[in-house]
Tab-separated table of C-alpha atoms in Angstrom:
chain	number	residue	atom	x	y	z
A	16	GLY	CA	-15.183	-9.338	0.323
A	17	GLN	CA	-14.994	-6.128	-0.515
A	18	GLN	CA	-12.417	-6.651	-4.273
A	19	LEU	CA	-11.481	-3.359	-6.320
A	20	ASN	CA	-11.377	-3.461	-9.679
A	21	GLN	CA	-8.336	-1.447	-10.973
A	22	SER	CA	-7.744	-0.105	-15.575
A	23	PRO	CA	-6.352	-0.368	-17.148
A	24	GLN	CA	-3.716	-2.805	-15.658
A	25	SER	CA	-0.633	-0.895	-17.471
A	26	MET	CA	-0.164	2.415	-19.838
A	27	PHE	CA	2.683	3.612	-22.204
A	28	ILE	CA	2.167	7.028	-22.537
A	29	GLN	CA	4.639	9.897	-24.712
A	30	GLU	CA	5.806	12.920	-21.780
A	31	GLY	CA	3.223	15.481	-22.128
A	32	GLU	CA	-0.187	13.578	-22.645
A	33	ASP	CA	-3.048	13.774	-20.129
A	34	VAL	CA	-3.009	10.052	-18.378
A	35	SER	CA	-6.815	9.210	-16.742
A	36	MET	CA	-7.131	5.485	-14.494
A	37	ASN	CA	-10.144	4.689	-12.647
A	38	CYS	CA	-11.217	1.902	-9.808
A	39	THR	CA	-14.968	0.967	-10.134
A	40	SER	CA	-16.310	-1.258	-7.012
A	41	SER	CA	-19.055	-4.122	-6.128
A	42	SER	CA	-19.211	-1.953	-2.530
A	43	ILE	CA	-19.942	0.906	-0.750
A	44	PHE	CA	-16.717	3.282	0.013
A	45	ASN	CA	-16.603	5.425	2.562
A	46	THR	CA	-13.263	7.108	1.097
A	47	TRP	CA	-11.540	6.664	-2.164
A	48	LEU	CA	-7.244	7.281	-1.649
A	49	TRP	CA	-4.935	7.515	-4.357
A	50	TYR	CA	-1.367	6.242	-4.038
A	51	LYS	CA	1.384	6.119	-6.181
A	52	GLN	CA	4.615	3.670	-6.151
A	53	ASP	CA	8.130	4.406	-7.415
A	54	PRO	CA	10.312	1.665	-8.029
A	55	GLY	CA	11.756	0.037	-4.555
A	56	GLU	CA	9.829	2.218	-2.153
A	57	GLY	CA	6.799	2.109	-0.961
A	58	PRO	CA	3.429	3.578	-2.266
A	59	VAL	CA	2.831	7.033	-0.839
A	60	LEU	CA	-0.649	8.562	-0.595
A	61	LEU	CA	-1.472	11.382	-2.891
A	62	ILE	CA	-5.292	12.256	-2.870
A	63	ALA	CA	-7.943	11.544	-0.448
A	64	LEU	CA	-11.212	11.650	-0.724
A	65	TYR	CA	-13.965	11.404	1.652
A	66	LYS	CA	-16.848	12.601	0.142
A	67	ALA	CA	-19.705	11.083	-2.546
A	68	GLY	CA	-18.701	12.935	-5.527
A	69	GLU	CA	-15.612	15.423	-4.725
A	70	LEU	CA	-12.965	16.939	-6.888
A	71	THR	CA	-9.988	17.240	-5.330
A	72	SER	CA	-7.189	18.005	-7.173
A	73	ASN	CA	-3.282	17.684	-6.545
A	74	GLY	CA	-0.722	19.137	-8.882
A	75	ARG	CA	-0.862	18.071	-11.994
A	76	LEU	CA	-3.045	14.954	-10.520
A	77	THR	CA	-7.298	15.096	-10.322
A	78	ALA	CA	-9.631	12.471	-8.577
A	79	GLN	CA	-12.864	12.821	-7.919
A	80	PHE	CA	-14.907	9.938	-5.416
A	81	GLY	CA	-17.980	8.929	-7.053
A	82	ILE	CA	-21.500	9.537	-6.981
A	83	THR	CA	-22.395	6.611	-6.222
A	84	ARG	CA	-19.560	5.769	-3.612
A	85	LYS	CA	-18.991	2.370	-5.914
A	86	ASP	CA	-15.820	4.380	-7.796
A	87	SER	CA	-12.834	6.955	-8.301
A	88	PHE	CA	-11.123	8.005	-10.932
A	89	LEU	CA	-7.535	9.284	-11.317
A	90	ASN	CA	-6.020	12.393	-13.737
A	91	ILE	CA	-2.682	13.356	-14.777
A	92	SER	CA	-2.829	16.026	-16.961
A	93	ALA	CA	0.458	17.402	-19.533
A	94	SER	CA	2.676	13.865	-17.981
A	95	ILE	CA	6.084	14.029	-17.245
A	96	PRO	CA	9.449	11.355	-17.324
A	97	SER	CA	8.966	11.347	-13.082
A	98	ASP	CA	5.090	10.604	-13.271
A	99	VAL	CA	7.147	6.933	-13.633
A	100	GLY	CA	5.779	4.127	-10.868
A	101	ILE	CA	2.423	1.931	-10.021
A	102	TYR	CA	-0.745	4.137	-8.988
A	103	PHE	CA	-2.531	1.454	-5.966
A	104	CYS	CA	-6.408	2.932	-5.725
A	105	ALA	CA	-7.866	2.330	-2.187
A	106	GLY	CA	-11.209	2.140	-0.423
A	107	LEU	CA	-11.670	2.439	3.577
A	108	GLY	CA	-15.501	0.838	4.134
A	109	SER	CA	-14.606	-1.725	7.236
A	110	ARG	CA	-11.301	-1.860	6.454
A	111	LEU	CA	-8.766	-0.427	3.647
A	112	THR	CA	-9.306	-2.310	0.315
A	113	PHE	CA	-6.357	-1.692	-2.266
A	114	GLY	CA	-7.107	-2.449	-6.213
A	115	GLU	CA	-4.339	-4.612	-8.183
A	116	GLY	CA	-2.457	-0.731	-10.004
A	117	THR	CA	-1.941	0.541	-12.023
A	118	GLN	CA	1.477	0.635	-13.763
A	119	LEU	CA	2.185	4.146	-16.224
A	120	THR	CA	5.460	4.444	-18.356
A	121	VAL	CA	6.103	7.731	-20.307
A	122	ASN	CA	8.595	8.053	-22.570
A	123	PRO	CA	10.351	11.430	-22.835
B	5	SER	CA	4.776	14.765	12.604
B	6	GLN	CA	4.505	10.578	12.088
B	7	THR	CA	7.925	8.816	10.260
B	8	ILE	CA	8.021	4.857	9.154
B	9	HIS	CA	11.218	2.528	9.679
B	10	GLN	CA	11.627	-0.545	8.593
B	11	TRP	CA	14.454	-2.338	8.410
B	12	PRO	CA	16.524	-3.825	6.832
B	13	ALA	CA	16.357	-2.642	3.072
B	14	THR	CA	17.572	-5.185	1.283
B	15	LEU	CA	17.903	-8.920	2.486
B	16	VAL	CA	19.605	-11.967	0.987
B	17	GLN	CA	18.469	-15.170	2.740
B	18	PRO	CA	18.465	-19.072	2.250
B	19	VAL	CA	15.863	-21.495	2.268
B	20	GLY	CA	15.209	-22.666	6.120
B	21	SER	CA	16.298	-19.967	7.845
B	22	PRO	CA	14.722	-18.253	10.785
B	23	LEU	CA	13.483	-14.440	9.579
B	24	SER	CA	13.077	-10.648	11.211
B	25	LEU	CA	11.925	-7.617	9.600
B	26	GLU	CA	11.782	-4.827	11.495
B	27	CYS	CA	9.750	-1.735	10.814
B	28	THR	CA	8.963	1.294	14.003
B	29	VAL	CA	6.558	4.038	14.187
B	30	GLU	CA	6.854	7.498	15.584
B	31	GLY	CA	5.463	10.093	16.076
B	32	THR	CA	2.546	8.741	16.807
B	33	SER	CA	-0.021	6.700	20.211
B	34	ASN	CA	-1.761	3.351	19.508
B	35	PRO	CA	-0.903	2.653	15.658
B	36	ASN	CA	-3.332	0.518	13.460
B	37	LEU	CA	-0.298	-1.665	12.288
B	38	TYR	CA	-0.453	-3.318	9.037
B	39	TRP	CA	2.289	-6.088	6.811
B	40	TYR	CA	1.662	-5.981	3.365
B	41	ARG	CA	4.025	-8.446	0.493
B	42	GLN	CA	4.366	-7.292	-2.767
B	43	ALA	CA	4.676	-9.147	-5.785
B	44	ALA	CA	6.380	-8.485	-9.243
B	45	GLY	CA	6.249	-4.741	-8.567
B	46	ARG	CA	2.542	-5.497	-8.339
B	47	GLY	CA	-1.253	-5.572	-5.945
B	48	LEU	CA	0.018	-5.225	-1.831
B	49	GLN	CA	-1.791	-8.853	0.365
B	50	LEU	CA	-2.340	-7.564	3.383
B	51	LEU	CA	-0.571	-10.486	5.630
B	52	PHE	CA	-1.135	-8.978	9.199
B	53	TYR	CA	-2.265	-6.288	11.363
B	54	SER	CA	-2.304	-5.176	14.702
B	55	VAL	CA	-4.892	-2.540	17.214
B	56	GLY	CA	-2.541	-2.584	20.244
B	57	ILE	CA	0.271	-4.345	21.648
B	58	GLY	CA	0.375	-7.905	22.453
B	59	GLN	CA	-2.969	-7.847	19.768
B	60	ILE	CA	-2.332	-9.432	15.734
B	61	SER	CA	-4.917	-10.159	12.771
B	62	SER	CA	-3.404	-12.831	10.728
B	63	GLU	CA	-4.793	-12.504	7.233
B	64	VAL	CA	-3.688	-15.475	5.036
B	65	PRO	CA	-2.194	-19.143	6.697
B	66	GLN	CA	1.065	-18.969	5.929
B	67	ASN	CA	4.632	-19.596	7.111
B	68	LEU	CA	5.401	-16.253	8.436
B	69	SER	CA	4.712	-14.494	12.363
B	70	ALA	CA	3.620	-11.232	12.991
B	71	SER	CA	4.244	-9.593	16.659
B	72	ARG	CA	3.724	-6.139	17.902
B	73	PRO	CA	6.118	-6.223	21.189
B	74	GLN	CA	5.227	-2.164	21.668
B	75	ASP	CA	3.078	0.047	20.323
B	76	ARG	CA	5.297	1.453	17.933
B	77	GLN	CA	7.072	-2.003	16.628
B	78	PHE	CA	5.672	-4.245	14.521
B	79	ILE	CA	7.400	-7.451	13.425
B	80	LEU	CA	7.268	-9.851	10.904
B	81	SER	CA	9.405	-13.534	11.300
B	82	SER	CA	9.247	-16.923	10.045
B	83	LYS	CA	11.561	-19.779	11.307
B	84	LYS	CA	12.170	-21.770	8.586
B	85	LEU	CA	12.401	-19.380	4.625
B	86	LEU	CA	10.841	-20.749	1.327
B	87	LEU	CA	11.408	-19.633	-2.063
B	88	SER	CA	7.965	-18.307	-2.310
B	89	ASP	CA	8.760	-15.739	0.740
B	90	SER	CA	11.183	-13.724	-2.136
B	91	GLY	CA	9.634	-10.399	-2.263
B	92	PHE	CA	9.004	-6.769	-1.036
B	93	TYR	CA	7.849	-6.184	2.532
B	94	LEU	CA	5.564	-3.138	3.087
B	95	CYS	CA	4.747	-2.259	6.643
B	96	ALA	CA	2.088	0.429	6.807
B	97	TRP	CA	0.573	2.909	9.927
B	98	SER	CA	-2.608	4.331	10.484
B	99	ALA	CA	-4.132	6.600	13.711
B	100	LEU	CA	-7.386	4.731	13.602
B	101	ALA	CA	-8.445	2.888	10.207
B	102	ASN	CA	-8.330	5.332	8.758
B	103	GLU	CA	-5.890	6.917	5.516
B	104	GLN	CA	-2.556	4.227	5.839
B	105	PHE	CA	0.881	5.429	5.984
B	106	PHE	CA	3.370	2.453	4.206
B	107	GLY	CA	7.452	2.836	5.421
B	108	PRO	CA	10.045	2.641	2.520
B	109	GLY	CA	9.915	-1.565	1.746
B	110	THR	CA	11.696	-4.072	3.064
B	111	ARG	CA	13.412	-6.400	-0.257
B	112	LEU	CA	13.360	-9.877	0.316
B	113	THR	CA	15.809	-12.217	-1.581
B	114	VAL	CA	15.210	-16.814	-0.207
B	115	LEU	CA	17.403	-18.578	-3.007
């Protein structure tokens, strides 16, 4: 079946730093999605990418759909304490496949 | 706009007791519906999905079952809970096989 490798598994950064995380797959996806999950809540969709090479921003977040359609990255600029949470990538092919998540901790 | 509800928000149940978690969606028709379990705040494990009333697909063998008695209602059940059933249960919906939108989740603790 399709699998996603999401890295890093966890990140500990200082407020104001930039963050980068990525997902790779051996399979091609038609859509890449990035979600954020706050503690004790359901994941919330941050960014959706529909075309290879597409670069999309949502405030301080920027995500790209890799040109090979097998990878995607998410950048967060100038991190703030409320960026804390788990970030999931997801690839949509015949079904939606989730990465294992990146746990982000931001120290004030 | 569409909204998705789950209840209860938290549940503490003894081993061997039954379970019923409910999920309802508003503002859309014929959604695909999904149940996930999340252990220890990490990866999402797909348990069941449904593309229509009475249509349930199970992803993994387990102690749980799902039902869809109405178009926008999805229920997760168990006849006898196990300790290993503890976790965070998430319901999600999508229009066809597109982006999924999650509910607030139910925290289940089996003692």
